[in-house]
Amino acid sequence: LADMASMGMVCDAMIHGIRLLLSNLKCTMATASPMPSRVPSTKPSRVEESVTQT
């Protein structure tokens, strides 16, 4: 898992430049986020208008 995290940091450095990576250390996560407690509904009863407008 640590290898994946360091690989992500390397990819960020290659894409955005090492200077950006060093100036904004919050661009990569040190630890994984927890799993969601519930699964989102596949058929929501309501959809925000901003989602459907293009």
Tab-separated table of C-alpha atoms in Angstrom:
chain	number	residue	atom	x	y	z
A	1	LEU	CA	0.000	0.000	0.000
A	2	ALA	CA	2.878	2.357	0.754
A	3	ASP	CA	4.261	1.692	-2.723
A	4	MET	CA	0.967	2.791	-4.265
A	5	ALA	CA	1.011	6.001	-2.229
A	6	SER	CA	4.566	6.839	-3.256
A	7	MET	CA	3.718	5.996	-6.870
A	8	GLY	CA	0.823	8.455	-6.715
A	9	MET	CA	3.159	11.124	-5.372
A	10	VAL	CA	5.609	10.440	-8.195
A	11	CYS	CA	2.811	10.702	-10.766
A	12	ASP	CA	1.642	14.013	-9.251
A	13	ALA	CA	5.189	15.336	-9.428
A	14	MET	CA	5.489	14.310	-13.089
A	15	ILE	CA	2.100	15.750	-14.074
A	16	HIS	CA	2.064	18.956	-12.037
A	17	GLY	CA	5.764	19.581	-11.465
A	18	ILE	CA	7.787	18.990	-8.333
A	19	ARG	CA	7.546	22.660	-7.307
A	20	LEU	CA	3.728	22.474	-7.073
A	21	LEU	CA	3.941	19.183	-5.186
A	22	LEU	CA	6.297	20.672	-2.608
A	23	SER	CA	4.362	23.942	-2.241
A	24	ASN	CA	1.031	22.195	-1.654
A	25	LEU	CA	1.611	19.090	0.445
A	26	LYS	CA	-2.147	18.549	0.769
A	27	CYS	CA	-2.416	17.406	-2.862
A	28	THR	CA	-1.700	13.814	-1.837
A	29	MET	CA	-3.310	11.866	0.978
A	30	ALA	CA	-1.081	10.365	3.641
A	31	THR	CA	-3.710	7.780	4.604
A	32	ALA	CA	-6.596	6.198	2.772
A	33	SER	CA	-10.068	7.598	3.326
A	34	PRO	CA	-12.532	5.314	5.127
A	35	MET	CA	-15.022	3.227	3.201
A	36	PRO	CA	-18.486	4.785	2.912
A	37	SER	CA	-20.922	3.577	5.559
A	38	ARG	CA	-23.728	3.064	3.052
A	39	VAL	CA	-23.945	2.406	-0.666
A	40	PRO	CA	-25.506	5.202	-2.773
A	41	SER	CA	-28.896	4.444	-4.288
A	42	THR	CA	-28.795	3.291	-7.911
A	43	LYS	CA	-32.182	4.942	-8.534
A	44	PRO	CA	-32.297	8.231	-6.605
A	45	SER	CA	-35.737	9.703	-5.988
A	46	ARG	CA	-34.467	13.224	-6.691
A	47	VAL	CA	-31.641	14.624	-8.833
A	48	GLU	CA	-30.247	18.137	-8.472
A	49	GLU	CA	-30.960	20.357	-11.479
A	50	SER	CA	-27.294	21.354	-11.717
A	51	VAL	CA	-26.433	17.721	-12.468
A	52	THR	CA	-28.808	17.463	-15.426
A	53	GLN	CA	-28.079	20.868	-17.002
A	54	THR	CA	-25.179	21.154	-19.464
